[in-house]
Backbone as JSON, one array per atom type, in Angstrom:
{
  "sequence": "MGKCRLLFLSALLAVAGATWAAPATVSTSGIQKYELDGFIADFTHFKIGDTVPELYRTDEYKIKQWQLRNLPAPDAGTYWTYMGENYVLVSEADGKILKAYDGDIFYHR",
  "N": [[-30.5, 11.53, -17.16], [-30.11, 10.09, -14.8], [-27.91, 8.44, -15.39], [-25.83, 10.26, -15.66], [-25.64, 11.22, -13.03], [-24.93, 8.88, -11.65], [-22.47, 8.32, -12.87], [-21.02, 10.58, -12.02], [-21.04, 10.23, -9.22], [-19.63, 7.82, -9.08], [-17.12, 8.61, -10.06], [-16.4, 10.48, -8.11], [-16.28, 8.91, -5.83], [-14.13, 7.22, -6.54], [-11.99, 9.03, -6.7], [-11.96, 10.07, -4.06], [-11.42, 7.71, -2.58], [-8.91, 6.94, -3.59], [-7.21, 8.92, -2.75], [-7.02, 8.78, 0.06], [-4.98, 8.24, 2.82], [-3.29, 7.15, 5.64], [-0.86, 8.67, 7.69], [1.97, 6.97, 8.99], [3.77, 7.82, 10.84], [4.53, 10.77, 12.82], [6.65, 12.23, 12.36], [8.48, 14.65, 10.59], [10.89, 14.6, 9.37], [13.23, 13.65, 6.91], [12.4, 10.73, 4.92], [10.44, 9.52, 6.44], [8.12, 10.91, 6.82], [6.54, 10.28, 4.71], [5.75, 7.72, 5.07], [3.31, 5.12, 5.34], [0.55, 3.69, 7.19], [-1.64, 2.5, 6.16], [-3.51, 2.23, 3.06], [-5.49, 2.91, 0.12], [-6.22, 0.96, -2.67], [-7.39, -0.06, -5.79], [-10.07, 0.02, -4.92], [-9.92, -1.17, -2.44], [-9.01, -1.45, 0.97], [-5.77, -1.51, 2.16], [-3.29, -2.69, 4.45], [-0.23, -2.78, 6.4], [1.2, -5.98, 6.36], [-0.93, -7.19, 5.04], [-1.79, -9.19, 2.14], [-0.78, -8.65, -1.19], [-2.68, -8.38, -4.25], [-2.41, -10.85, -6.92], [-1.77, -9.63, -9.39], [0.01, -7.5, -8.75], [2.24, -8.89, -8.19], [3.57, -9.57, -10.43], [6.13, -9.31, -12.94], [5.78, -7.01, -14.47], [4.83, -5.05, -12.67], [6.79, -4.71, -10.86], [9.09, -2.49, -9.48], [12.03, -1.42, -10.79], [13.77, 0.67, -10.88], [14.12, 1.99, -8.31], [15.66, 3.9, -6.99], [15.39, 6.3, -8.46], [12.92, 7.09, -7.63], [13.22, 7.88, -5.07], [13.17, 5.91, -3.14], [13.99, 3.65, -0.47], [16.54, 1.11, -0.71], [15.42, -2.08, -1.68], [15.32, -4.91, 0.49], [16.96, -8.14, 0.21], [14.92, -10.53, -1.37], [12.66, -8.99, -1.47], [10.62, -6.47, -3.06], [9.77, -3.34, -4.69], [6.56, -2.01, -5.54], [3.85, -0.32, -7.27], [0.92, 0.89, -6.07], [-2.26, 2.17, -6.2], [-1.46, 4.95, -6.21], [0.59, 4.85, -4.41], [3.78, 3.72, -3.09], [4.81, 0.46, -2.53], [6.38, -1.91, -0.49], [7.03, -5.24, -0.95], [7.03, -8.65, 0.01], [8.71, -11.19, -1.68], [8.33, -13.9, -1.32], [5.78, -14.44, -0.09], [4.04, -12.38, -0.81], [3.35, -10.43, 1.01], [2.66, -7.16, 2.43], [5.19, -5.1, 3.4], [6.02, -2.51, 3.84], [4.92, 0.84, 3.19], [4.82, 3.75, 1.21], [3.69, 7.07, 0.64], [2.99, 8.23, -2.62], [4.04, 10.76, -3.09], [6.61, 10.82, -2.3], [8.28, 10.6, -4.4], [8.91, 13.19, -5.18], [10.5, 14.09, -3.19], [13.19, 15.88, -1.75]],
  "CA": [[-30.1, 12.24, -15.95], [-29.66, 9.11, -13.8], [-26.59, 7.97, -15.74], [-24.88, 11.31, -15.29], [-25.51, 11.24, -11.57], [-24.21, 7.68, -11.31], [-21.09, 8.52, -13.32], [-20.4, 11.58, -11.16], [-20.82, 9.59, -7.92], [-18.54, 6.84, -9.24], [-15.84, 9.33, -10.15], [-16.15, 11.1, -6.81], [-15.88, 7.79, -4.95], [-12.8, 6.75, -6.96], [-11.0, 10.07, -6.3], [-11.89, 10.12, -2.6], [-10.78, 6.5, -2.11], [-7.51, 6.9, -4.04], [-6.42, 9.95, -2.06], [-6.94, 8.57, 1.48], [-3.82, 7.51, 3.34], [-2.97, 7.6, 7.01], [0.54, 8.64, 7.97], [2.39, 6.05, 10.02], [4.52, 8.56, 11.85], [4.29, 12.22, 12.79], [7.93, 12.83, 12.06], [8.57, 15.32, 9.28], [12.28, 14.57, 8.9], [13.54, 12.6, 5.96], [11.31, 10.11, 4.21], [9.47, 8.97, 7.35], [6.86, 11.65, 6.71], [5.79, 9.68, 3.62], [5.43, 6.35, 5.4], [1.86, 4.93, 5.57], [0.04, 2.48, 7.88], [-2.63, 1.92, 5.27], [-3.79, 2.97, 1.85], [-6.53, 2.3, -0.7], [-5.9, 0.68, -4.06], [-8.36, -0.92, -6.43], [-11.25, 0.04, -4.11], [-9.68, -2.03, -1.27], [-8.09, -0.88, 1.98], [-4.64, -2.38, 2.48], [-2.45, -2.26, 5.59], [0.99, -3.56, 6.54], [0.9, -7.36, 6.67], [-1.87, -7.76, 4.08], [-1.24, -9.79, 0.93], [-1.17, -7.94, -2.41], [-3.27, -9.22, -5.34], [-1.43, -11.48, -7.81], [-1.36, -8.67, -10.42], [1.12, -6.71, -8.28], [3.37, -9.79, -7.97], [4.12, -9.84, -11.74], [7.32, -8.48, -13.25], [5.35, -5.71, -15.01], [4.55, -4.12, -11.59], [7.97, -4.57, -9.99], [9.85, -1.27, -9.76], [13.45, -1.74, -10.82], [14.53, 1.95, -10.67], [13.62, 2.54, -7.06], [16.46, 5.1, -6.61], [14.81, 7.49, -9.11], [11.7, 7.42, -6.91], [13.64, 8.23, -3.71], [12.81, 4.82, -2.24], [15.16, 2.9, 0.07], [16.86, -0.14, -1.4], [14.67, -3.23, -1.14], [16.13, -6.0, 1.03], [16.89, -9.37, -0.56], [13.62, -11.19, -1.23], [11.57, -8.01, -1.47], [10.6, -5.54, -4.22], [8.81, -2.25, -4.66], [5.53, -1.95, -6.54], [3.07, 0.91, -7.18], [-0.53, 0.53, -5.86], [-3.14, 3.25, -5.77], [-0.68, 6.16, -6.0], [1.53, 4.62, -3.28], [4.83, 2.72, -3.29], [4.58, -0.62, -1.55], [7.43, -2.91, -0.42], [6.39, -6.53, -0.91], [7.83, -9.87, 0.16], [8.54, -12.05, -2.88], [7.92, -15.25, -0.93], [4.36, -14.62, 0.21], [3.28, -11.24, -1.29], [2.92, -9.6, 2.15], [3.07, -5.78, 2.41], [6.15, -4.87, 4.47], [6.13, -1.08, 4.09], [4.27, 1.62, 2.17], [5.1, 5.17, 1.19], [2.89, 7.94, -0.2], [3.61, 8.5, -3.91], [4.69, 12.06, -3.11], [8.06, 10.61, -1.99], [8.96, 10.77, -5.7], [9.33, 14.58, -5.25], [11.32, 14.39, -2.01], [14.5, 16.45, -1.99]],
  "C": [[-29.53, 11.28, -14.92], [-28.24, 8.61, -14.09], [-25.52, 8.98, -15.42], [-24.58, 11.36, -13.81], [-24.68, 10.07, -11.07], [-22.72, 7.8, -11.66], [-20.37, 9.51, -12.39], [-20.11, 10.98, -9.8], [-19.71, 8.56, -7.96], [-17.17, 7.52, -9.29], [-15.47, 9.94, -8.83], [-15.64, 10.05, -5.82], [-14.45, 7.32, -5.26], [-11.72, 7.74, -6.5], [-10.85, 10.11, -4.79], [-11.17, 8.88, -2.07], [-9.3, 6.47, -2.44], [-6.65, 7.85, -3.28], [-6.29, 9.73, -0.58], [-5.71, 7.79, 1.81], [-3.53, 8.08, 4.72], [-1.49, 7.56, 7.26], [0.89, 7.71, 9.11], [3.11, 6.76, 11.15], [4.2, 10.06, 11.77], [5.58, 12.96, 12.51], [7.92, 13.45, 10.65], [9.98, 15.36, 8.75], [12.47, 13.41, 7.98], [12.31, 12.01, 5.3], [10.24, 9.52, 5.12], [8.14, 9.68, 7.23], [5.99, 11.1, 5.59], [5.31, 8.27, 3.97], [3.95, 6.24, 5.79], [1.62, 3.64, 6.4], [-0.89, 1.74, 6.94], [-2.88, 2.8, 4.09], [-4.91, 2.24, 1.12], [-6.02, 2.15, -2.1], [-6.93, -0.27, -4.59], [-9.63, -1.1, -5.58], [-11.14, -0.9, -2.87], [-8.73, -1.34, -0.33], [-7.04, -1.92, 2.32], [-3.91, -1.82, 3.69], [-1.22, -3.15, 5.62], [0.61, -4.95, 7.02], [-0.14, -8.02, 5.78], [-1.12, -8.36, 2.89], [-1.71, -8.99, -0.29], [-1.79, -8.88, -3.41], [-2.18, -9.73, -6.26], [-0.91, -10.52, -8.9], [-0.12, -7.9, -10.01], [2.35, -7.56, -7.98], [4.02, -10.16, -9.31], [5.29, -8.88, -11.99], [6.94, -7.09, -13.81], [5.2, -4.65, -13.9], [5.75, -3.93, -10.68], [8.79, -3.34, -10.42], [11.34, -1.6, -9.66], [14.32, -0.49, -10.54], [14.01, 2.66, -9.44], [14.38, 3.78, -6.62], [15.87, 6.35, -7.2], [13.54, 7.96, -8.42], [11.94, 7.75, -5.46], [13.19, 7.18, -2.69], [14.06, 4.17, -1.66], [15.31, 1.6, -0.71], [16.0, -1.28, -0.82], [15.63, -4.32, -0.62], [16.04, -7.21, 0.09], [15.55, -10.04, -0.31], [12.43, -10.27, -1.19], [11.66, -7.16, -2.76], [9.59, -4.44, -3.99], [7.81, -2.35, -5.79], [4.72, -0.67, -6.34], [1.6, 0.49, -7.14], [-1.29, 1.77, -5.42], [-2.41, 4.51, -5.39], [0.28, 6.06, -4.79], [2.62, 3.58, -3.69], [4.76, 1.74, -2.17], [5.74, -1.62, -1.64], [6.76, -4.25, -0.13], [7.38, -7.68, -0.76], [7.61, -10.76, -1.05], [8.01, -13.41, -2.51], [6.42, -15.42, -0.76], [3.48, -13.43, -0.22], [2.74, -10.33, -0.18], [3.45, -8.17, 2.01], [3.99, -5.56, 3.65], [6.22, -3.38, 4.85], [5.38, -0.38, 2.94], [4.62, 3.08, 2.34], [4.11, 5.86, 0.27], [3.67, 8.2, -1.52], [4.34, 9.82, -4.02], [6.21, 11.96, -2.79], [8.91, 10.8, -3.25], [9.59, 12.18, -5.79], [10.22, 14.98, -4.09], [12.71, 14.87, -2.4], [15.33, 16.4, -0.73]]
}
């Protein structure tokens, strides 16, 4: 019985943490409504200016087809990655988070 309870609480915590995100703006026009100040990924709260873990700095996690996901073009020296159901713009030089969008931007029309 204890294992079931622990498994249920773990799953509940993972779902609750992965779905939290605070909107950066109140604007509902364009893609600004998807912009985030912070988000949770890998049980960690990230915000603009934080450094992403090394895993997200590998080529496997770099998004090359950003247009298909309705993301703005990354500036030179930056790239998009996907963390905790969110799209995150990262600086190649130091791994700092420059911008983040809710993953629902993928469905933006």
